[in-house]
Tab-separated table of C-alpha atoms and ligand atoms in Angstrom:
chain	number	residue	atom	x	y	z
A	1034	UNK	CA	-34.188	29.608	-42.631
A	1035	UNK	CA	-35.398	26.280	-40.155
A	1036	UNK	CA	-39.199	26.071	-39.635
A	1037	UNK	CA	-40.619	27.124	-36.738
A	1038	UNK	CA	-41.960	25.145	-34.094
A	1039	UNK	CA	-43.563	26.340	-30.616
A	1040	UNK	CA	-42.164	23.319	-28.700
A	1041	UNK	CA	-38.700	23.586	-30.039
A	1042	UNK	CA	-38.786	27.465	-29.196
A	1043	UNK	CA	-40.060	26.773	-26.074
A	1044	UNK	CA	-37.976	23.920	-25.036
A	1045	UNK	CA	-34.794	26.043	-26.000
A	1046	UNK	CA	-35.963	28.974	-23.423
A	1047	UNK	CA	-36.221	26.453	-20.970
A	1048	UNK	CA	-33.082	24.722	-21.197
A	1049	UNK	CA	-30.917	27.877	-20.479
A	1050	UNK	CA	-28.449	27.237	-22.860
A	1051	UNK	CA	-26.275	30.024	-24.164
A	1052	UNK	CA	-28.109	31.290	-27.307
A	1053	UNK	CA	-31.480	30.364	-25.741
A	1054	UNK	CA	-32.997	33.678	-25.934
A	1055	UNK	CA	-36.037	33.772	-27.656
A	1056	UNK	CA	-35.609	36.221	-31.370
A	1057	UNK	CA	-38.329	38.559	-32.206
A	1058	UNK	CA	-39.535	36.197	-34.607
A	1059	UNK	CA	-39.504	33.367	-32.514
A	1060	UNK	CA	-41.711	35.536	-30.212
A	1061	UNK	CA	-44.091	36.370	-32.730
A	1062	UNK	CA	-44.304	33.051	-33.904
A	1063	UNK	CA	-45.399	32.135	-30.580
A	1064	UNK	CA	-47.962	34.787	-29.845
A	1065	UNK	CA	-49.966	33.694	-32.827
A	1066	UNK	CA	-49.343	29.788	-32.829
A	1067	UNK	CA	-48.758	28.920	-29.309
A	1068	UNK	CA	-51.553	27.577	-27.308
A	1069	UNK	CA	-52.440	29.311	-24.224
A	1070	UNK	CA	-51.019	26.538	-21.790
A	1071	UNK	CA	-47.671	26.092	-23.589
A	1072	UNK	CA	-47.239	29.577	-23.335
A	1073	UNK	CA	-48.451	30.011	-19.556
A	1074	UNK	CA	-46.593	26.301	-19.007
A	1075	UNK	CA	-43.017	27.566	-19.762
A	1076	UNK	CA	-43.478	31.239	-18.516
A	1077	UNK	CA	-44.670	29.603	-14.983
A	1078	UNK	CA	-41.441	27.361	-14.855
A	1079	UNK	CA	-39.329	30.574	-15.587
A	1080	UNK	CA	-41.160	32.099	-13.293
A	1081	UNK	CA	-40.587	29.168	-10.383
A	1082	UNK	CA	-37.010	28.875	-11.135
A	1083	UNK	CA	-36.354	32.799	-10.422
A	1084	UNK	CA	-38.517	33.055	-7.373
A	1085	UNK	CA	-40.274	29.893	-6.358
A	1086	UNK	CA	-43.157	28.354	-7.366
A	1087	UNK	CA	-45.233	30.876	-4.945
A	1088	UNK	CA	-43.941	33.510	-3.704
A	1089	UNK	CA	-45.853	36.985	-4.812
A	1090	UNK	CA	-44.242	40.637	-4.430
A	1091	UNK	CA	-47.009	43.308	-3.272
A	1092	UNK	CA	-45.885	46.645	-2.038
A	1093	UNK	CA	-47.796	49.822	-0.330
A	1094	UNK	CA	-47.542	53.361	-1.540
A	1095	UNK	CA	-49.661	56.162	-2.056
A	1096	UNK	CA	-50.246	57.908	-5.412
A	1097	UNK	CA	-49.807	61.514	-5.280
A	1098	UNK	CA	-51.583	63.010	-8.183
A	1099	UNK	CA	-49.876	66.404	-7.830
A	1100	UNK	CA	-51.518	68.396	-11.059
A	1101	UNK	CA	-53.859	67.283	-13.295
A	1102	UNK	CA	-53.091	70.222	-15.696
A	1103	UNK	CA	-51.269	68.818	-18.715
A	1104	UNK	CA	-50.130	69.846	-22.093
A	1105	UNK	CA	-50.069	66.685	-23.248
A	1106	UNK	CA	-53.601	65.271	-24.050
A	1107	UNK	CA	-53.098	62.120	-24.712
A	1108	UNK	CA	-56.532	60.779	-26.334
A	1109	UNK	CA	-56.961	58.005	-23.885
A	1110	UNK	CA	-56.322	60.106	-20.561
A	1111	UNK	CA	-59.724	61.403	-18.660
A	1112	UNK	CA	-57.611	62.653	-16.202
A	1113	UNK	CA	-56.148	65.655	-17.357
A	1114	UNK	CA	-57.121	69.304	-17.929
A	1115	UNK	CA	-56.146	72.497	-19.670
A	1116	UNK	CA	-54.202	75.443	-17.827
A	1117	UNK	CA	-57.566	77.238	-18.512
A	1118	UNK	CA	-60.358	74.620	-17.471
A	1119	UNK	CA	-62.015	75.456	-14.112
A	1120	UNK	CA	-61.572	71.864	-12.813
A	1121	UNK	CA	-57.928	71.707	-13.121
A	1122	UNK	CA	-56.092	71.507	-9.698
A	1123	UNK	CA	-52.226	71.532	-8.793
A	1124	UNK	CA	-51.602	70.592	-5.158
A	1125	UNK	CA	-50.257	72.881	-2.619
A	1126	UNK	CA	-47.366	72.008	-0.107
A	1127	UNK	CA	-49.812	72.017	2.945
A	1128	UNK	CA	-51.815	69.922	0.378
A	1129	UNK	CA	-48.903	67.239	-0.518
A	1130	UNK	CA	-48.107	67.182	3.322
A	1131	UNK	CA	-51.453	66.209	4.224
A	1132	UNK	CA	-51.291	63.453	1.760
A	1133	UNK	CA	-47.772	62.440	2.786
A	1134	UNK	CA	-49.238	62.269	6.642
A	1135	UNK	CA	-52.433	60.552	5.640
A	1136	UNK	CA	-50.230	58.061	3.520
A	1137	UNK	CA	-48.287	57.303	6.860
A	1138	UNK	CA	-50.965	57.085	9.002
A	1139	UNK	CA	-52.039	54.217	6.973
A	1140	UNK	CA	-48.873	52.209	6.849
A	1141	UNK	CA	-47.471	53.033	4.042
A	1142	UNK	CA	-43.875	54.487	3.518
A	1143	UNK	CA	-44.118	55.034	-0.110
A	1144	UNK	CA	-44.981	57.522	-2.265
A	1145	UNK	CA	-45.343	57.454	-6.092
A	1146	UNK	CA	-45.643	61.345	-7.580
A	1147	UNK	CA	-47.779	61.420	-10.733
A	1148	UNK	CA	-48.627	63.845	-12.369
A	1149	UNK	CA	-49.611	66.188	-15.878
A	1150	UNK	CA	-47.190	67.826	-17.840
A	1151	UNK	CA	-47.557	71.397	-16.110
A	1152	UNK	CA	-45.382	74.133	-17.297
A	1153	UNK	CA	-46.497	75.844	-13.995
A	1154	UNK	CA	-45.120	72.957	-12.095
A	1155	UNK	CA	-41.810	73.248	-12.729
A	1156	UNK	CA	-38.419	71.880	-11.313
A	1157	UNK	CA	-38.320	73.580	-8.494
A	1158	UNK	CA	-41.757	72.406	-7.608
A	1159	UNK	CA	-40.579	69.398	-7.981
A	1160	UNK	CA	-37.720	69.253	-5.996
A	1161	UNK	CA	-39.887	70.928	-2.935
A	1162	UNK	CA	-42.284	67.802	-2.962
A	1163	UNK	CA	-39.234	65.368	-3.080
A	1164	UNK	CA	-37.601	67.134	-0.404
A	1165	UNK	CA	-41.077	67.418	1.763
A	1166	UNK	CA	-41.545	63.291	1.201
A	1167	UNK	CA	-38.132	61.847	1.455
A	1168	UNK	CA	-36.209	64.489	3.329
A	1169	UNK	CA	-38.937	65.586	6.104
A	1170	UNK	CA	-41.211	62.678	5.949
A	1171	UNK	CA	-38.707	60.000	5.354
A	1172	UNK	CA	-40.623	58.173	2.482
A	1173	UNK	CA	-39.496	56.326	-0.735
A	1174	UNK	CA	-40.183	58.192	-3.776
A	1175	UNK	CA	-40.928	56.808	-7.188
A	1176	UNK	CA	-42.315	59.249	-9.503
A	1177	UNK	CA	-42.374	61.128	-13.156
A	1178	UNK	CA	-42.524	59.725	-16.352
A	1179	UNK	CA	-40.495	60.824	-19.368
A	1180	UNK	CA	-43.333	62.908	-20.650
A	1181	UNK	CA	-43.118	65.484	-17.027
A	1182	UNK	CA	-39.145	65.130	-17.029
A	1183	UNK	CA	-38.718	65.905	-20.528
A	1184	UNK	CA	-41.222	68.508	-19.396
A	1185	UNK	CA	-38.919	69.849	-16.665
A	1186	UNK	CA	-35.834	69.776	-18.455
A	1187	UNK	CA	-38.124	71.959	-20.709
A	1188	UNK	CA	-39.474	74.363	-18.675
A	1189	UNK	CA	-35.872	74.793	-16.522
A	1190	UNK	CA	-33.824	75.278	-19.810
A	1191	UNK	CA	-31.470	72.204	-18.201
A	1192	UNK	CA	-30.029	69.083	-19.713
A	1193	UNK	CA	-32.012	66.079	-19.047
A	1194	UNK	CA	-29.030	64.851	-17.193
A	1195	UNK	CA	-28.452	67.518	-14.769
A	1196	UNK	CA	-32.977	67.258	-13.974
A	1197	UNK	CA	-32.203	63.911	-12.902
A	1198	UNK	CA	-29.066	64.894	-10.681
A	1199	UNK	CA	-31.162	67.916	-8.908
A	1200	UNK	CA	-34.352	64.947	-8.718
A	1201	UNK	CA	-31.994	62.180	-7.115
A	1202	UNK	CA	-30.637	64.859	-4.759
A	1203	UNK	CA	-33.855	65.895	-3.733
A	1204	UNK	CA	-34.710	62.360	-2.787
A	1205	UNK	CA	-36.687	60.788	-5.388
A	1206	UNK	CA	-35.216	56.990	-6.045
A	1207	UNK	CA	-36.545	55.310	-9.033
A	1208	UNK	CA	-38.730	56.443	-11.639
A	1209	UNK	CA	-41.842	54.308	-13.102
A	1210	UNK	CA	-41.185	53.925	-16.721
A	1211	UNK	CA	-44.687	55.384	-17.019
A	1212	UNK	CA	-46.172	56.687	-20.561
A	1213	UNK	CA	-44.687	53.982	-22.420
A	1214	UNK	CA	-47.752	52.356	-24.146
A	1215	UNK	CA	-46.780	51.343	-27.168
A	1216	UNK	CA	-43.249	52.064	-28.038
A	1217	UNK	CA	-43.878	52.376	-31.649
A	1218	UNK	CA	-44.035	56.058	-33.468
A	1219	UNK	CA	-47.345	55.043	-35.747
A	1220	UNK	CA	-48.926	54.025	-32.391
A	1221	UNK	CA	-48.303	57.076	-30.507
A	1222	UNK	CA	-48.919	59.427	-34.012
A	1223	UNK	CA	-52.657	58.122	-33.622
A	1224	UNK	CA	-53.206	57.606	-29.865
A	1225	UNK	CA	-50.507	60.124	-28.150
A	1226	UNK	CA	-49.250	62.932	-31.161
A	1227	UNK	CA	-47.378	64.959	-28.229
A	1228	UNK	CA	-45.936	62.727	-26.230
A	1229	UNK	CA	-42.166	62.073	-25.982
A	1230	UNK	CA	-41.656	59.917	-29.612
A	1231	UNK	CA	-40.624	56.229	-28.942
A	1232	UNK	CA	-36.602	57.316	-29.308
A	1233	UNK	CA	-37.274	60.078	-26.329
A	1234	UNK	CA	-39.064	57.722	-24.132
A	1235	UNK	CA	-35.983	55.360	-24.357
A	1236	UNK	CA	-33.454	57.940	-24.152
A	1237	UNK	CA	-35.095	59.101	-21.141
A	1238	UNK	CA	-35.344	55.844	-19.184
A	1239	UNK	CA	-31.669	55.211	-20.363
A	1240	UNK	CA	-30.287	58.964	-18.902
A	1241	UNK	CA	-32.351	57.903	-15.797
A	1242	UNK	CA	-30.815	54.588	-15.396
A	1243	UNK	CA	-27.313	55.866	-16.272
A	1244	UNK	CA	-28.273	58.420	-12.879
A	1245	UNK	CA	-28.742	55.484	-10.903
A	1246	UNK	CA	-32.529	56.192	-10.993
A	1247	UNK	CA	-33.730	52.356	-11.728
A	1248	UNK	CA	-37.663	51.556	-12.189
A	1249	UNK	CA	-39.688	49.695	-14.108
A	1250	UNK	CA	-41.348	49.190	-17.594
A	1251	UNK	CA	-44.354	48.326	-19.125
A	1252	UNK	CA	-46.756	47.864	-22.197
A	1253	UNK	CA	-50.238	48.855	-22.471
A	1254	UNK	CA	-52.160	47.614	-25.210
A	1255	UNK	CA	-55.423	47.007	-27.069
A	1256	UNK	CA	-55.796	49.703	-29.170
A	1257	UNK	CA	-54.306	49.879	-32.875
A	1258	UNK	CA	-51.300	48.040	-31.892
A	1259	UNK	CA	-50.081	44.961	-33.963
A	1260	UNK	CA	-49.014	42.149	-32.883
A	1261	UNK	CA	-45.420	42.714	-34.500
A	1262	UNK	CA	-45.130	46.214	-32.996
A	1263	UNK	CA	-45.830	44.453	-29.460
A	1264	UNK	CA	-43.164	42.247	-30.290
A	1265	UNK	CA	-41.036	45.560	-31.377
A	1266	UNK	CA	-41.558	46.945	-27.717
A	1267	UNK	CA	-40.834	43.914	-25.993
A	1268	UNK	CA	-37.497	43.773	-28.214
A	1269	UNK	CA	-36.737	47.511	-27.746
A	1270	UNK	CA	-37.162	47.466	-23.837
A	1271	UNK	CA	-34.581	44.213	-23.602
A	1272	UNK	CA	-32.287	45.903	-25.864
A	1273	UNK	CA	-32.192	48.893	-23.187
A	1274	UNK	CA	-32.421	46.541	-20.266
A	1275	UNK	CA	-29.063	45.144	-21.912
A	1276	UNK	CA	-27.612	48.337	-21.864
A	1277	UNK	CA	-28.534	49.721	-18.439
A	1278	UNK	CA	-29.577	46.685	-16.419
A	1279	UNK	CA	-31.923	49.636	-15.174
A	1280	UNK	CA	-35.664	47.972	-14.987
A	1281	UNK	CA	-36.450	46.060	-11.846
A	1282	UNK	CA	-39.740	44.947	-13.508
A	1283	UNK	CA	-42.027	44.594	-16.524
A	1284	UNK	CA	-45.615	45.296	-16.407
A	1285	UNK	CA	-48.374	44.754	-19.195
A	1286	UNK	CA	-51.824	46.900	-19.395
A	1287	UNK	CA	-54.622	47.088	-21.256
A	1288	UNK	CA	-56.167	50.349	-22.136
A	1289	UNK	CA	-58.993	50.929	-20.447
A	1290	UNK	CA	-62.565	53.080	-21.724
A	1291	UNK	CA	-61.535	56.133	-19.710
A	1292	UNK	CA	-62.538	58.380	-22.896
A	1293	UNK	CA	-64.249	57.764	-26.142
A	1294	UNK	CA	-61.373	59.524	-27.957
A	1295	UNK	CA	-59.486	56.483	-28.978
A	1296	UNK	CA	-59.982	53.307	-30.578
A	1297	UNK	CA	-59.874	50.890	-28.102
A	1298	UNK	CA	-60.868	47.145	-28.336
A	1299	UNK	CA	-61.464	44.163	-25.807
A	1300	UNK	CA	-58.706	42.321	-24.814
A	1301	UNK	CA	-59.870	38.879	-23.930
A	1302	UNK	CA	-58.405	37.348	-20.645
A	1303	UNK	CA	-56.408	34.933	-22.916
A	1304	UNK	CA	-55.111	37.611	-25.100
A	1305	UNK	CA	-54.063	39.416	-21.499
A	1306	UNK	CA	-52.820	36.058	-20.172
A	1307	UNK	CA	-50.359	34.855	-23.380
A	1308	UNK	CA	-49.048	38.394	-23.535
A	1309	UNK	CA	-47.948	37.983	-19.462
A	1310	UNK	CA	-46.360	34.825	-20.277
A	1311	UNK	CA	-45.029	36.220	-23.157
A	1312	UNK	CA	-43.351	39.200	-21.461
A	1313	UNK	CA	-41.740	36.894	-18.710
A	1314	UNK	CA	-40.400	34.202	-21.935
A	1315	UNK	CA	-39.307	36.880	-23.671
A	1316	UNK	CA	-37.850	39.600	-21.170
A	1317	UNK	CA	-34.910	37.355	-19.864
A	1318	UNK	CA	-33.067	40.475	-18.666
A	1319	UNK	CA	-35.721	41.622	-16.450
A	1320	UNK	CA	-36.096	40.096	-12.703
A	1321	UNK	CA	-40.169	40.609	-12.166
A	1322	UNK	CA	-43.080	40.581	-14.228
A	1323	UNK	CA	-45.898	42.345	-12.254
A	1324	UNK	CA	-49.614	41.807	-13.418
A	1325	UNK	CA	-52.276	44.155	-13.220
A	1326	UNK	CA	-54.577	43.592	-10.698
A	1327	UNK	CA	-55.540	47.290	-10.917
A	1328	UNK	CA	-56.765	47.478	-14.417
A	1329	UNK	CA	-57.306	43.379	-14.952
A	1330	UNK	CA	-59.038	42.831	-11.232
A	1331	UNK	CA	-58.441	40.164	-8.751
A	1332	UNK	CA	-59.792	37.119	-10.632
A	1333	UNK	CA	-57.876	37.399	-13.468
A	1334	UNK	CA	-54.777	38.612	-11.862
A	1335	UNK	CA	-54.474	35.377	-10.224
A	1336	UNK	CA	-54.464	33.746	-13.413
A	1337	UNK	CA	-51.907	35.596	-14.703
A	1338	UNK	CA	-49.851	34.985	-11.420
A	1339	UNK	CA	-50.018	31.141	-12.438
A	1340	UNK	CA	-48.711	32.173	-16.058
A	1341	UNK	CA	-45.522	34.050	-15.278
A	1342	UNK	CA	-46.193	36.979	-13.060
A	1343	UNK	CA	-44.896	37.432	-9.810
A	1344	UNK	CA	-45.577	40.712	-8.399
A	1345	UNK	CA	-49.013	42.194	-7.728
A	1346	UNK	CA	-47.317	46.067	-7.782
A	1347	UNK	CA	-49.130	47.558	-4.986
A	1348	UNK	CA	-51.988	47.769	-2.149
A	1349	UNK	CA	-54.233	50.603	-3.484
A	1350	UNK	CA	-54.878	53.179	-1.548
A	1351	UNK	CA	-55.654	55.887	-3.807
A	1352	UNK	CA	-55.900	56.177	-7.603
A	1353	UNK	CA	-57.603	58.845	-9.503
A	1354	UNK	CA	-57.289	57.602	-12.959
A	1355	UNK	CA	-58.856	54.160	-12.791
A	1356	UNK	CA	-61.649	52.996	-10.394
A	1357	UNK	CA	-60.202	50.108	-8.240
A	1358	UNK	CA	-61.402	46.377	-7.979
A	1359	UNK	CA	-58.204	45.324	-5.973
A	1360	UNK	CA	-57.353	45.112	-2.354
A	1361	UNK	CA	-57.349	48.150	-0.275
A	1362	UNK	CA	-55.583	47.219	2.479
A	1363	UNK	CA	-52.947	45.266	3.329
A	1364	UNK	CA	-55.010	42.779	5.415
A	1365	UNK	CA	-57.452	42.121	1.854
A	1366	UNK	CA	-54.220	41.524	-0.125
A	1367	UNK	CA	-52.670	38.839	1.874
A	1368	UNK	CA	-55.807	37.301	2.165
A	1369	UNK	CA	-56.545	37.199	-1.159
A	1370	UNK	CA	-53.335	35.886	-2.529
A	1371	UNK	CA	-53.135	33.321	0.709
A	1372	UNK	CA	-56.450	32.377	-0.277
A	1373	UNK	CA	-54.847	31.388	-3.732
A	1374	UNK	CA	-52.243	29.436	-2.399
A	1375	UNK	CA	-49.698	32.213	-2.801
A	1376	UNK	CA	-47.104	33.611	-0.620
A	1377	UNK	CA	-47.221	37.468	-0.101
A	1378	UNK	CA	-43.755	38.748	0.030
A	1379	UNK	CA	-43.403	42.790	1.372
A	1380	UNK	CA	-41.328	44.625	-1.160
A	1381	UNK	CA	-39.681	47.891	-1.125
A	1382	UNK	CA	-40.113	49.718	-4.681
A	1383	UNK	CA	-36.726	48.330	-5.826
A	1384	UNK	CA	-37.783	45.074	-4.840
A	1385	UNK	CA	-36.244	44.195	-2.368
A	1386	UNK	CA	-37.863	42.003	0.825
A	1387	UNK	CA	-39.224	44.337	3.560
A	1388	UNK	CA	-40.918	43.791	7.262
A	1389	UNK	CA	-44.699	44.242	6.414
A	1390	UNK	CA	-45.482	47.678	7.944
A	1391	UNK	CA	-46.654	47.301	11.537
A	1392	UNK	CA	-49.071	49.421	11.528
A	1393	UNK	CA	-50.569	49.103	8.064
A	1394	UNK	CA	-54.670	47.843	8.204
B	139	SF4	S1	-49.051	62.745	-20.884
B	139	SF4	FE1	-50.515	61.762	-19.083
B	139	SF4	S2	-51.545	63.165	-17.897
B	139	SF4	FE2	-50.915	63.952	-19.632
B	139	SF4	S3	-52.559	63.419	-21.331
B	139	SF4	FE3	-50.930	62.007	-21.535
B	139	SF4	S4	-51.230	60.416	-20.268
B	139	SF4	FE4	-52.596	62.022	-19.162
């Protein structure tokens, strides 16, 4: 096998030639040997060719955490409660309606439904919530991680595909691909042994895509994962994308110190930026690379936009898991982006361009 060279790998990736795709071995080599400047410059070039140098997408959705009860109990999660805990909650239909109306009054037309895996909140309740948001209130709804979707299948006794068809018919339009963390069963056994395995996560996302529920994918790093496992995660996502084309975007998050129950390490700004750049270079079949303003903060987020990212996800209207430092209004997001020389482009969940809502503050 010829000796690997950073400049050879990057120039081939930038050539756009057939066979230009970076192999997993090359990705690992880049992660360990390329300088930050080399990686981000190449990623920025690819981003510019696809989306223009300065255009940055963003959207405005309301996160609706419909329940904090979860039977999975991931070690890093401070949000979940057991069904017998005094501070558990599940939103009633009227509380869900109030959330939707509140979001609309702040200009949001999109809802992100996210909860724990609560056996008492089954498929019918999920359909009811979707009919409320999508049907009655006319909003676009993304929601439900593979763990939640598999939970609906388990409690209803129905095949996953039937569950997905019913949710889609009730108004679900896309899925977040959440709960991937690192697609390594070794890592999952340490951090979240009751969560769907790597194979179950991939199978669920593939079923979503085949049923017309496209969405996003992510990685959450900064714990016990190795470089090899990060690259393997990206390989699995790229291969699934080759089969289905169902991912609009990919986002790299870092674990946040929500609890003290799991091994967490500091991710330096350089490591975050290198990872975002590698995602752009390796995931040549995923259109958009989002940066995480919510987790990394606006300053580092802006640097990541100069190193391969093209989207900042959403203005944060409500978030019950992380304490946000990201803009909380459309005007604030546009000011942040324009101040850094970017051109903000409001978008839908499917990344199509949309008019910025006139009534959004
Ligand atoms: S599945 Fe989600 S809500 Fe449940 S414990 Fe894990 S991260 Fe928390």
